[in-house]
CSV table of C-alpha atoms in Angstrom, one decimal:
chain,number,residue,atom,x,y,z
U,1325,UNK,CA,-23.0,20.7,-4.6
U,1326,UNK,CA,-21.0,24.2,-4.8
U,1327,UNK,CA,-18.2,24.6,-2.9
U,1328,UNK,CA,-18.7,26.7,0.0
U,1329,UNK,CA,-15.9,29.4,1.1
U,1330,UNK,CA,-15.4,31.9,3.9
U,1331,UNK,CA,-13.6,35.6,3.4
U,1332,UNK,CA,-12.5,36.8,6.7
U,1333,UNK,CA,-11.0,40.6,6.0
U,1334,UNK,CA,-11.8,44.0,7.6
U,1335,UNK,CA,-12.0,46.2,4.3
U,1336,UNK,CA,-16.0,45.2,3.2
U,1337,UNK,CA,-15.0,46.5,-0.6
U,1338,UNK,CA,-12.6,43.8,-1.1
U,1339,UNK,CA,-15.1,41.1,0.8
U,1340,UNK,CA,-17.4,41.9,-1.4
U,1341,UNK,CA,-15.9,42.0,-4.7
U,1342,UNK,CA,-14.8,38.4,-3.7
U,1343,UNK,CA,-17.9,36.8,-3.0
U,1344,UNK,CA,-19.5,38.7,-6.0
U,1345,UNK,CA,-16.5,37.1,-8.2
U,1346,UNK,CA,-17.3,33.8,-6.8
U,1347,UNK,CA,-20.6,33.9,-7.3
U,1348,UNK,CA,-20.2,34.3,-11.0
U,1349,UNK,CA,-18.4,31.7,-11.0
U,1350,UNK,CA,-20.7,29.1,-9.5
U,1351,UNK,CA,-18.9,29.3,-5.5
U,1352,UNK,CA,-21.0,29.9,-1.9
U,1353,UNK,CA,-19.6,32.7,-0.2
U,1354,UNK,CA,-20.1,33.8,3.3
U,1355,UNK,CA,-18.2,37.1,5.0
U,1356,UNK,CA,-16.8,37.7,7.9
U,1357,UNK,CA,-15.5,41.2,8.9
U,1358,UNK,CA,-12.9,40.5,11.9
U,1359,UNK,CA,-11.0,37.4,12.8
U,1360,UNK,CA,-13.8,36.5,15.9
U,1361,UNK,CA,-16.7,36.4,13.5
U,1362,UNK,CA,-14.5,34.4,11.3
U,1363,UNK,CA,-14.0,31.6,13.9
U,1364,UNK,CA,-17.6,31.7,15.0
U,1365,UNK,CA,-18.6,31.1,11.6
U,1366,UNK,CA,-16.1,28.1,11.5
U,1367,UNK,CA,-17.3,26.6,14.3
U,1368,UNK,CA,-20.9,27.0,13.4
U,1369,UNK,CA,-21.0,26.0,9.5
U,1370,UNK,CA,-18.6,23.7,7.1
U,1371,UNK,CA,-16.2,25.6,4.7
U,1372,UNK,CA,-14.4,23.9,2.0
U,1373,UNK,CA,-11.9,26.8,1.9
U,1374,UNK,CA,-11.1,30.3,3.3
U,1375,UNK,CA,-9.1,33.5,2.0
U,1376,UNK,CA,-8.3,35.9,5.0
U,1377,UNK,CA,-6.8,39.0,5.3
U,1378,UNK,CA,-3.4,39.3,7.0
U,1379,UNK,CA,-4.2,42.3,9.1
U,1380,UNK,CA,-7.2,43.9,10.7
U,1381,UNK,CA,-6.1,46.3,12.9
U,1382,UNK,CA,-5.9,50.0,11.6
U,1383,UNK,CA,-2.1,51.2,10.3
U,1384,UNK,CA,-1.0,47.5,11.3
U,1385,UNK,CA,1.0,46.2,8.8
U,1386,UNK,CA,3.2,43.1,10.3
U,1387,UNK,CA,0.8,40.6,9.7
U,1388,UNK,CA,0.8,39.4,13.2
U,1389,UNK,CA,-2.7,39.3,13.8
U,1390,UNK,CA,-3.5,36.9,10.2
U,1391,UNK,CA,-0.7,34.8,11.8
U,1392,UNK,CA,-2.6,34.2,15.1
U,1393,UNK,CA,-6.3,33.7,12.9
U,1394,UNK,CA,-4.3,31.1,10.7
U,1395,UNK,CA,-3.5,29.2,13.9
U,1396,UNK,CA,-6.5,29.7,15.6
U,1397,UNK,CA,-8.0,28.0,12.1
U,1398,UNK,CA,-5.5,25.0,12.2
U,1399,UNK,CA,-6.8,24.5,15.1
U,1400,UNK,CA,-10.2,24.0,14.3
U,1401,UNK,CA,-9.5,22.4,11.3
U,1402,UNK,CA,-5.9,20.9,10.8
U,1403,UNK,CA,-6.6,20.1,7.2
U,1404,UNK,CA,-8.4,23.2,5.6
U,1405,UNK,CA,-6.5,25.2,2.5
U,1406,UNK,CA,-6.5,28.5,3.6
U,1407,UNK,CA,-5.2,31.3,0.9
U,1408,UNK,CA,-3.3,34.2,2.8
U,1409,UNK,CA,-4.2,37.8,0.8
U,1410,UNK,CA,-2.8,40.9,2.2
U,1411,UNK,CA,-1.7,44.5,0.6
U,1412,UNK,CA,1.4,44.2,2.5
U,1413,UNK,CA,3.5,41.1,2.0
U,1414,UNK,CA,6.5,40.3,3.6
U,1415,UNK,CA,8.6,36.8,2.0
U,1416,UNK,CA,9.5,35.8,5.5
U,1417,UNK,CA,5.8,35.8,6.7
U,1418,UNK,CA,4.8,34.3,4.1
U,1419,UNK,CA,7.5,31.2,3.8
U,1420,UNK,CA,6.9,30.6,7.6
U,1421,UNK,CA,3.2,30.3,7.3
U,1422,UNK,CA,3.4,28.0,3.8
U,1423,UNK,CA,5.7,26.1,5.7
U,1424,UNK,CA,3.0,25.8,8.7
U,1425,UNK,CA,0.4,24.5,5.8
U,1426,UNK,CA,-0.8,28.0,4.0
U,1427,UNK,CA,-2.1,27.0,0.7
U,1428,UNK,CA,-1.0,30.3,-1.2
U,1429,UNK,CA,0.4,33.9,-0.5
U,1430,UNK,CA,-1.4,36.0,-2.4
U,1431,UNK,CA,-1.1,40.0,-2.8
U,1432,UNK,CA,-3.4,42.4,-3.1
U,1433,UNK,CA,-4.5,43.7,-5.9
U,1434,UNK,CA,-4.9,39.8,-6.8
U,1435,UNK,CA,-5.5,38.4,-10.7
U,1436,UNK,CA,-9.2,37.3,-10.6
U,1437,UNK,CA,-8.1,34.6,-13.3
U,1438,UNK,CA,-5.1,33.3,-11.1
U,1439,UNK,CA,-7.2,33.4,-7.6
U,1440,UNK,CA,-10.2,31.3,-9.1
U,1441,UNK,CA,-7.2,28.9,-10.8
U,1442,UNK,CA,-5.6,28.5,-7.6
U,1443,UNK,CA,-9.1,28.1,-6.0
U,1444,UNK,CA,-10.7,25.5,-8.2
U,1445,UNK,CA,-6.9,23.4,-8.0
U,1446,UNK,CA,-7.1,23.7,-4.1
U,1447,UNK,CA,-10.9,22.6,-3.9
U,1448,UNK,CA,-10.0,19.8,-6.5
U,1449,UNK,CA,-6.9,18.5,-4.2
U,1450,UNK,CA,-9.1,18.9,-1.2
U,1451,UNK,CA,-11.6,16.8,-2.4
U,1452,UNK,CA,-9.1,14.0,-3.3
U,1453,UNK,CA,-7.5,14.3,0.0
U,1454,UNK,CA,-10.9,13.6,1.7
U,1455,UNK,CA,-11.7,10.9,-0.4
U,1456,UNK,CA,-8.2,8.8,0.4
U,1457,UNK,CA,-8.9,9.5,3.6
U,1458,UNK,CA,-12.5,7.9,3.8
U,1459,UNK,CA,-10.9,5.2,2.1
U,1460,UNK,CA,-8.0,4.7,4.6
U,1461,UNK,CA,-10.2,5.2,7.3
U,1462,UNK,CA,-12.5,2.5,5.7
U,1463,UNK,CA,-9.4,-0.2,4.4
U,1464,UNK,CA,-8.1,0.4,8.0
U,1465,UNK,CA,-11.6,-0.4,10.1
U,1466,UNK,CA,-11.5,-3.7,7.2
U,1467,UNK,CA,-7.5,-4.7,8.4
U,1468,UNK,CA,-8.5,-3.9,11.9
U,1469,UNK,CA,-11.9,-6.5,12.3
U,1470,UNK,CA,-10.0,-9.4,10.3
U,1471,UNK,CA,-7.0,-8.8,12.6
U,1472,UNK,CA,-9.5,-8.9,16.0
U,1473,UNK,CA,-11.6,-12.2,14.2
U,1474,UNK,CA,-8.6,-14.0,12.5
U,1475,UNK,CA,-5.2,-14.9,13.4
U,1476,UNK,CA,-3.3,-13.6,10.5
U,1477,UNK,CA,0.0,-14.5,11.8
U,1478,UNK,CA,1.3,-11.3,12.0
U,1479,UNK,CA,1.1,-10.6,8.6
U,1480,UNK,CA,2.6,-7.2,7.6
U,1481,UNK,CA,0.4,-5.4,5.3
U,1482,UNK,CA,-1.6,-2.0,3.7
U,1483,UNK,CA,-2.3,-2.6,0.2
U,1484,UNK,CA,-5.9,-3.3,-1.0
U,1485,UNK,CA,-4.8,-6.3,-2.7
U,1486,UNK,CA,-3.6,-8.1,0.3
U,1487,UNK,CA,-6.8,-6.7,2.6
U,1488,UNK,CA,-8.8,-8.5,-0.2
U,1489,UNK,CA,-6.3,-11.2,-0.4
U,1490,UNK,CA,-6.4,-12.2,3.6
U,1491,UNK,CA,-10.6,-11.5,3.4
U,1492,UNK,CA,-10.5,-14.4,1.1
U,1493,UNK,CA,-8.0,-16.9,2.7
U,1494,UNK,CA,-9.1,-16.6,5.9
U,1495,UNK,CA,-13.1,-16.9,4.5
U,1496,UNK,CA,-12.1,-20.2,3.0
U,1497,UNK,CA,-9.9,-21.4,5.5
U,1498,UNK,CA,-12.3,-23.6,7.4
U,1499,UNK,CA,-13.3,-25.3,4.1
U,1500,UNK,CA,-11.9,-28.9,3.8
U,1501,UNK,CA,-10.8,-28.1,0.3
U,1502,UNK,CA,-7.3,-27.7,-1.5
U,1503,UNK,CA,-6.4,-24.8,-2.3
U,1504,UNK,CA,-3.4,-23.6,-4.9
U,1505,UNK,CA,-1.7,-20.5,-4.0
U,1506,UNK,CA,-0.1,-18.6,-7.1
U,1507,UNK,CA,2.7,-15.9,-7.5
U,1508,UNK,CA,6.1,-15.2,-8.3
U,1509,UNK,CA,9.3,-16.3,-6.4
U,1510,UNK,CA,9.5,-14.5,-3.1
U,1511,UNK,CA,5.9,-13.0,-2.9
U,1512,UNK,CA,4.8,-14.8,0.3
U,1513,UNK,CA,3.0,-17.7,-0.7
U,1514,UNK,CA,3.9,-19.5,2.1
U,1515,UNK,CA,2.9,-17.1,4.6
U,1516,UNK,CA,-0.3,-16.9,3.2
U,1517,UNK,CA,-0.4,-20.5,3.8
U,1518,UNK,CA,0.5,-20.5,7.1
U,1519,UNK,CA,-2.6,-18.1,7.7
U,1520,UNK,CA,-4.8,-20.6,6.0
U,1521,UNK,CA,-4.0,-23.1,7.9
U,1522,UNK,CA,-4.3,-21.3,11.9
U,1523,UNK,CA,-7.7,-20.7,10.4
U,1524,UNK,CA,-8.6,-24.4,9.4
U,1525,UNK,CA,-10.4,-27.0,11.2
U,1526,UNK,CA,-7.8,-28.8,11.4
U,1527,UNK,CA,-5.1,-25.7,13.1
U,1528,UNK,CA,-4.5,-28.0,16.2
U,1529,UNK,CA,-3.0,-30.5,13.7
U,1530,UNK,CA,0.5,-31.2,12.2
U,1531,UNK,CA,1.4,-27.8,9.4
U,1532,UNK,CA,4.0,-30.1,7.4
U,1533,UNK,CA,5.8,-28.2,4.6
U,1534,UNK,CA,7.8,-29.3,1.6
U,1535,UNK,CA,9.7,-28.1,-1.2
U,1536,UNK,CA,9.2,-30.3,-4.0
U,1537,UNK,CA,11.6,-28.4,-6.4
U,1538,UNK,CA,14.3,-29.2,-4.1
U,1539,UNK,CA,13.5,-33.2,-3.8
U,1540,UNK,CA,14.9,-35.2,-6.8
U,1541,UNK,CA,13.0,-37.8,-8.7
U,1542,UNK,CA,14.7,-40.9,-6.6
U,1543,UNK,CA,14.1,-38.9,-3.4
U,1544,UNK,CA,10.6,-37.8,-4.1
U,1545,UNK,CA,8.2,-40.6,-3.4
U,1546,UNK,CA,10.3,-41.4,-0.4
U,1547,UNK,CA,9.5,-38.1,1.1
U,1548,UNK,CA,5.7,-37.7,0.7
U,1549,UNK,CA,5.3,-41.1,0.9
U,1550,UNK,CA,7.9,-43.2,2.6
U,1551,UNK,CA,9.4,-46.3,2.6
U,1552,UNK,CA,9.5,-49.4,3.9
U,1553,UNK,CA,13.1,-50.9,5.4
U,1554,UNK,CA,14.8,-52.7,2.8
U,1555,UNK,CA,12.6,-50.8,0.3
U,1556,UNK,CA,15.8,-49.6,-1.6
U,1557,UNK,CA,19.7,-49.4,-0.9
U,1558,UNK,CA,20.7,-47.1,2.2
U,1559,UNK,CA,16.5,-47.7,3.9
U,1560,UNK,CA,17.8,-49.6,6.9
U,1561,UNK,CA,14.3,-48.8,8.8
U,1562,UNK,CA,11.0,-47.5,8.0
U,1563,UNK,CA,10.4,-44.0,6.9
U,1564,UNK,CA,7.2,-42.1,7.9
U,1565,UNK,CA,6.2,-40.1,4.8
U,1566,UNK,CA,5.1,-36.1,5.1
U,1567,UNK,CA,1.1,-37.3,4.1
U,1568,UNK,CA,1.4,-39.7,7.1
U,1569,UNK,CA,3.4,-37.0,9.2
U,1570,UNK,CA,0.6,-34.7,8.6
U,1571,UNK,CA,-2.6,-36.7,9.0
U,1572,UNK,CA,-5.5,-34.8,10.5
U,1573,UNK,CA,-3.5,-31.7,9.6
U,1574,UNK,CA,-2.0,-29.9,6.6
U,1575,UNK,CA,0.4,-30.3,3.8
U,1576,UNK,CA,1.7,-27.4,2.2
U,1577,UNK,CA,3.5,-28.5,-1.1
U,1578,UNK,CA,5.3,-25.3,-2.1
U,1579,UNK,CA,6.8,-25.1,-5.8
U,1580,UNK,CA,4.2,-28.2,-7.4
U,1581,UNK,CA,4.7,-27.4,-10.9
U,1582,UNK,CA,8.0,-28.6,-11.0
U,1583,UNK,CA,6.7,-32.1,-9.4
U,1584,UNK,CA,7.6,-34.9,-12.0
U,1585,UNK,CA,4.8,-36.7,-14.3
U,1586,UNK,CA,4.9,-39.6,-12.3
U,1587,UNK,CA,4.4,-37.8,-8.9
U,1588,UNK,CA,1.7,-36.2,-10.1
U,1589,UNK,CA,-0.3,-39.7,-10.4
U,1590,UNK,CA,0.5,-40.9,-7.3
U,1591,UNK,CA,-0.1,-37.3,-5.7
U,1592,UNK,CA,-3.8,-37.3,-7.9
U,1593,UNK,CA,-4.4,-41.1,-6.6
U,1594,UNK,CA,-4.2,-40.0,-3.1
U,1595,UNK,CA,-6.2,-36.6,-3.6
U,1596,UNK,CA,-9.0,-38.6,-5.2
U,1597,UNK,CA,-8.8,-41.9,-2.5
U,1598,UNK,CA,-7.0,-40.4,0.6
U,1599,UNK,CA,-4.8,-43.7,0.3
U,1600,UNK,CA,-1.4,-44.6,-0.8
U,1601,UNK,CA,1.3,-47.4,0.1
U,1602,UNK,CA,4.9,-46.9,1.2
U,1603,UNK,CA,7.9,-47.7,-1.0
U,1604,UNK,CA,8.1,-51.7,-0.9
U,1605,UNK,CA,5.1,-51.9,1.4
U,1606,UNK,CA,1.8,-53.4,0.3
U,1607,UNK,CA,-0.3,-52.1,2.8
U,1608,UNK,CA,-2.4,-49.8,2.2
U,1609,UNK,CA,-2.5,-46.1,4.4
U,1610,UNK,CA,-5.6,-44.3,4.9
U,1611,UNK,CA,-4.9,-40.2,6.1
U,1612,UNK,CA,-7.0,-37.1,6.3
U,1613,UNK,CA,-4.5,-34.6,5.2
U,1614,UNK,CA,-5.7,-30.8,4.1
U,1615,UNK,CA,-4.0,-30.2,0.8
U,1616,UNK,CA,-2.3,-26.5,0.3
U,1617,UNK,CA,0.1,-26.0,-2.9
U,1618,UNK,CA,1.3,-23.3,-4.6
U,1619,UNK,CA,3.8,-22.6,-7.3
U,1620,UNK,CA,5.0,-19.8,-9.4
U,1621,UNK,CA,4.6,-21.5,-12.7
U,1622,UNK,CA,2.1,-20.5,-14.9
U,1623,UNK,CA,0.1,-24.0,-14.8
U,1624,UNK,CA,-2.4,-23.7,-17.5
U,1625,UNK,CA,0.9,-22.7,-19.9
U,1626,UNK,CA,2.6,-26.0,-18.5
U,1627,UNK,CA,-1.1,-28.4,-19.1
U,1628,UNK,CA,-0.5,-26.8,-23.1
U,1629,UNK,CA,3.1,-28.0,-22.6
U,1630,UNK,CA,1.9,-31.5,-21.8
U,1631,UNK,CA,4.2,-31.5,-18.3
U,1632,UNK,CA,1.5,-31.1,-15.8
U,1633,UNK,CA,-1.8,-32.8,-15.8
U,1634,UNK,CA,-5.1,-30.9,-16.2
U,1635,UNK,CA,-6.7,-33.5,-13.9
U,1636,UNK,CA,-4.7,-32.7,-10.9
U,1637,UNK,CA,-4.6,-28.8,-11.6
U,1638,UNK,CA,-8.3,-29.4,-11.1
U,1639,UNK,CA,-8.1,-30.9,-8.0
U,1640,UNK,CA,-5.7,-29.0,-6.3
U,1641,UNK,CA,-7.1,-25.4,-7.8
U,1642,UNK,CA,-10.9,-25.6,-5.8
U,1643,UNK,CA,-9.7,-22.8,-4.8
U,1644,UNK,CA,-6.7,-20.2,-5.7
U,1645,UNK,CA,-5.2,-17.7,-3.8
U,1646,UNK,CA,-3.1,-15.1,-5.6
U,1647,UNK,CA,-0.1,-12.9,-4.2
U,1648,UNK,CA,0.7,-9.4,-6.4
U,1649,UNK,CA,4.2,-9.2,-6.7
U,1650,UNK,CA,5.8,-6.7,-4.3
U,1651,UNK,CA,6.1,-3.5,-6.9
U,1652,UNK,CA,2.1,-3.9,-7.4
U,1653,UNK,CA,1.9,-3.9,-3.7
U,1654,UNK,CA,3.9,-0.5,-2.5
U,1655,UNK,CA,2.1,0.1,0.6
U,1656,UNK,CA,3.2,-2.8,1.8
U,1657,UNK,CA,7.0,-2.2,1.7
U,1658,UNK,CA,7.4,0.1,5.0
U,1659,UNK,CA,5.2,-2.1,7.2
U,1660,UNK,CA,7.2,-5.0,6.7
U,1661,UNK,CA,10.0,-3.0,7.2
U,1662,UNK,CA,9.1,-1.4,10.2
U,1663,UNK,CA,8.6,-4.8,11.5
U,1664,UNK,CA,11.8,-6.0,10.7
U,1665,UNK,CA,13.7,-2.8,12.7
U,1666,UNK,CA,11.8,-3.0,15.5
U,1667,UNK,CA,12.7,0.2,16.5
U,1668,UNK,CA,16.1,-0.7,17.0
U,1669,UNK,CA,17.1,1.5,13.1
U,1670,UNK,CA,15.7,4.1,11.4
U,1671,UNK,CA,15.3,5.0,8.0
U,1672,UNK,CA,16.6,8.2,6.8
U,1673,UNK,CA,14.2,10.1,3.8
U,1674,UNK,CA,16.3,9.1,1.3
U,1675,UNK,CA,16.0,5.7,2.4
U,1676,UNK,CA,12.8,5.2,2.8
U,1677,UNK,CA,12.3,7.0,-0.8
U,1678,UNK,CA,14.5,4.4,-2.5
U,1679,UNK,CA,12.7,1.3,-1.0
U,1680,UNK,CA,9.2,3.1,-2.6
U,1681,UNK,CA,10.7,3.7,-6.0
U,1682,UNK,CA,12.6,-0.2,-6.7
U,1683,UNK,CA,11.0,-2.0,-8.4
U,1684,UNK,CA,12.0,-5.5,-6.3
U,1685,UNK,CA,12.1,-8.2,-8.5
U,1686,UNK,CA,13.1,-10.3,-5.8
U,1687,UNK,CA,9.9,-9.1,-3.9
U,1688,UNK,CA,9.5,-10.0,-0.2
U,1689,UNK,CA,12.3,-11.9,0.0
U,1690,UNK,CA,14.7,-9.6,-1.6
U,1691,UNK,CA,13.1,-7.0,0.7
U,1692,UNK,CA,14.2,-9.2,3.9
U,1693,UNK,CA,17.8,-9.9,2.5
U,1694,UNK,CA,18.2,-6.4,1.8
U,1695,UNK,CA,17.2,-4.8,5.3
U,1696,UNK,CA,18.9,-7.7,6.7
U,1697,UNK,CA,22.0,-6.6,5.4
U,1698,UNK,CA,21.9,-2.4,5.7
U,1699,UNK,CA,21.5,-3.4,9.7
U,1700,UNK,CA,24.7,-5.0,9.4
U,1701,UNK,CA,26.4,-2.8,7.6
U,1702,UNK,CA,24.7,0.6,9.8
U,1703,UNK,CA,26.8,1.7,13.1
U,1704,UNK,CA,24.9,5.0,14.1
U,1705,UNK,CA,20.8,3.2,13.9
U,1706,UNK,CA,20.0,5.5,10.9
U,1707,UNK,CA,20.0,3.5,7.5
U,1708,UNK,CA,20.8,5.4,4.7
U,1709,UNK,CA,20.8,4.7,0.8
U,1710,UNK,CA,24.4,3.4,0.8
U,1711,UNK,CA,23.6,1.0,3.4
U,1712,UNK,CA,20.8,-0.2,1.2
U,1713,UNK,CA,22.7,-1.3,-1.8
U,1714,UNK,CA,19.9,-0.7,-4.0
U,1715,UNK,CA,20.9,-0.1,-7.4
U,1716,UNK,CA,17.8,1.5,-9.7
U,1717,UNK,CA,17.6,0.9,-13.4
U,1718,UNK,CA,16.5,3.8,-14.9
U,1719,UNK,CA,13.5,3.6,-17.8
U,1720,UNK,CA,15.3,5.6,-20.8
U,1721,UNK,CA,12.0,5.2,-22.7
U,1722,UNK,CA,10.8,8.1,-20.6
U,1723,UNK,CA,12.3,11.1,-21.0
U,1724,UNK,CA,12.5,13.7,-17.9
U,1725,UNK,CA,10.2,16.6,-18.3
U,1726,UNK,CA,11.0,19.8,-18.2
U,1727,UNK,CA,8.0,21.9,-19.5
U,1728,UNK,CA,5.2,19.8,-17.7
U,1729,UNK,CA,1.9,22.1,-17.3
U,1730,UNK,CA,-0.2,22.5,-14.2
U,1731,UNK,CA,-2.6,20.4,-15.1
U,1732,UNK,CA,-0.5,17.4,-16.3
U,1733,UNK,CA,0.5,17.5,-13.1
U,1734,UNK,CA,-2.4,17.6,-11.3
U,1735,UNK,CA,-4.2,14.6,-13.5
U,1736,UNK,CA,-0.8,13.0,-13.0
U,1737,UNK,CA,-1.5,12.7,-8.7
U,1738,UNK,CA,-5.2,12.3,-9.7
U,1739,UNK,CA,-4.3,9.0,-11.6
U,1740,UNK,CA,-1.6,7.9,-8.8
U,1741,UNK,CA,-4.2,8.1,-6.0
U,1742,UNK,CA,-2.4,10.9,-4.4
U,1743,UNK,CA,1.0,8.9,-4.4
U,1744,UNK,CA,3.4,11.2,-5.2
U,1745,UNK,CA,6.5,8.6,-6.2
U,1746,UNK,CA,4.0,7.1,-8.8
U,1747,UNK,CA,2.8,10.2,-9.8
U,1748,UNK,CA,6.8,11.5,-10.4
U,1749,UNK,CA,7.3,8.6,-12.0
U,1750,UNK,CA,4.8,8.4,-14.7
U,1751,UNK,CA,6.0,12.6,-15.4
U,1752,UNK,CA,9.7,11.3,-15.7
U,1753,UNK,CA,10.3,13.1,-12.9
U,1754,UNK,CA,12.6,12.5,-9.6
U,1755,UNK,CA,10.1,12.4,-6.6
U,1756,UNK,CA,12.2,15.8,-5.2
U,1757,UNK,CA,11.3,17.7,-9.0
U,1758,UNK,CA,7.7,16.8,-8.8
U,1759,UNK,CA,7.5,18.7,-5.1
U,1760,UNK,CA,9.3,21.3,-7.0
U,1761,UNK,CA,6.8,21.9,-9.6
U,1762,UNK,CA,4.1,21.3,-7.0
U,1763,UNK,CA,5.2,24.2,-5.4
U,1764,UNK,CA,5.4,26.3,-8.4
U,1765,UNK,CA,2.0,25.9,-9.5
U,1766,UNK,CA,0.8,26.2,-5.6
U,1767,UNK,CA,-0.7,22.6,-5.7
């Protein structure tokens, strides 16, 4: 469908010579001869884009009058590029009024080539601009009916990945099967665990978690499974294992790759018969126990290896869950900071700029340490980069550009989604260079 655009200016020749140029060049038209029938027009029809005159008045030069129909537009629609054309320019005008959301400045006479460049790039920007917003609009009606039908407790989050992420835990939390949670160190696999769980049947239950990378061999079987006094040196009375601690409930078994062969076939026996027996007991326990695990090891990679066995990684992976790392995941970063401040810091620019651009190999968790510690170090509530500590590695394989064109930087925030950190990023540019460009090329 052709764009559709509105010249609002008092000298007819010029009005019509534009809409005659953008008709050649495949562009609606419609004129309006004085700033009321340009606002009538605005409130009766959609425009994707207007060009209007700076004065209308007779021997009036000061531009006064194209400042009041450029507000009186924003106020009918906040978000429409307007290009300012005038015979008589003034700088300050013109920097107030870009400042106040003017697409371009242009004088008059204007460079037909430029104008329809400058056009096509607005319309182009425009159109992505509606699109993420749609798509914000939509993610955010998604986020806000989970939120109202789950209890996703209070998980911070914007990405698509966790929206789709939390759509699929909470779908499967009801199912009595095990499911194996996946992702690096730090992501938030247990969180997404906990959300599994105060969706389950069993919610009302025990929620008993344990770290079996931290339990030694010796200690191991004791824990999950306990022990019977007298069972070895130092049991002087019975100990109630975490399966028997969280019957009718669930067991969260963070880390599991790292659990020992001979764990694993006493962990498959009770996954398979719901039945185990104490250290030194010969009695055998019966529990109902739903089974969460998750790990960061790449499991399939360790079956190869011969240290975990492809029975069991069948039996706890019904289904799998998996968390991006953090740097997939950007959106998320200032949410779960936000959280963390609770209004009682702030984040300067800069700031909030640096935690967008690292790269946070420590994800979540080096995301918590690292607030934890600039609202320590802050005395006035506004946390700068010092306060951060962040150190960024710079990527020498990419060069920073100088001579970038328009159009590579257009694509460039086409590919990004609008995101102008990534889109600086992949240019080899600072976030501050790309704006500068930007505003070179009017985009």
């Amino acid at each position: 469908m052709k764009a559709n655009l509105l010249v609002i200016d008092d000298n007819k020749d010029i009005a019509h010579a534009l809409q005659v140029l953008f008709t050649l060049n495949n562009l609606q038209c419609e004129l309006a001869y004085s700033p009321q029938e340009g606002l009538a027009l605005l409130q009766k029809q959609t425009f994707d884009l207007v060009i209007q005159d700076m004065n209308f008045t007779a021997d009036t030069t000061s531009g006064e009058e194209g400042m009041q129909l450029f507000n009186d537009i924003r106020q009918l629609s906040p978000d429409m590029p307007i290009i300012l054309i005038t015979a008589w320019t003034h700088l300050e005008t013109a920097v107030e009024l870009v400042k106040s959301g003017a697409a371009d400045y242009l004088a008059k006479p204007w460079n037909d080539d430029k104008l329809l460049v400058t056009i096509n790039n607005l319309l182009e920007l425009n159109e992505l601009q509606q699109q993420q917003w749609k798509s914000a609009k939509r993610k955010q009606s998604q986020q806000l009916q989970l939120e109202q039908k789950y209890d996703l407790c209070n998980t911070q989050f914007r990405s698509d990945s966790m929206l789709q992420l939390l759509q699929m835990a909470t779908q499967v939390a009801a199912a009595d099967v095990p499911i194996l949670i996946t992702g690096p160190n730090g992501s938030g696999k247990e969180k997404i665990a906990e959300v599994v769980q105060a969706n389950s049947s069993c919610k009302l239950g025990p929620f008993v978690k344990v770290n079996v990378g931290a339990l030694s061999q010796d200690l191991l079987e004791a824990e999950l499974f306990g022990a019977e006094a007298g069972s070895y040196t130092g049991a002087n009375k019975t100990r109630i294992g975490r399966f028997e601690r969280a019957h009718n409930g669930t067991l969260f078994l963070d880390e599991i790759g790292n659990l020992s062969m001979q764990g694993q076939a006493k962990l498959l026996r009770v996954l398979e018969t719901g039945e185990f027996e104490r250290i030194g007991g010969n009695q055998s326990i019966k529990v109902s126990v739903r089974i969460i695990s998750a790990t960061n090891t790449d499991i399939p990679q360790a079956i190869v290896d011969g240290t975990f066995r492809e029975d069991l990684y069948y039996r706890l992976n019904v289904i799998n869950l998996q968390i991006a790392p953090l740097h997939q995941r950007k959106e998320d970063i200032l949410p779960l900071v936000d959280t963390l401040l609770q209004g009682k810091h702030q984040l300067s620019a800069e700031s909030r700029e640096l935690l967008l651009v690292h790269d946070w190999p420590g994800n979540v968790r080096e995301l918590l340490n690292t607030i934890k510690r600039a609202q320590l170090l802050c005395q006035d509530g506004i946390i700068t980069e010092q306060h951060l500590g962040i150190e960024l590695k710079t990527n020498t394989s990419i060069a920073p550009k100088e001579d970038v064109t328009e159009i590579e930087v257009i694509d460039a925030i086409k590919a990004a989604g609008g995101v102008i950190s990534d889109a600086a990023k992949n240019l080899g540019l600072s976030r501050s260079a790309l704006y500068r460009r930007m505003k070179k090329f009017n985009i």
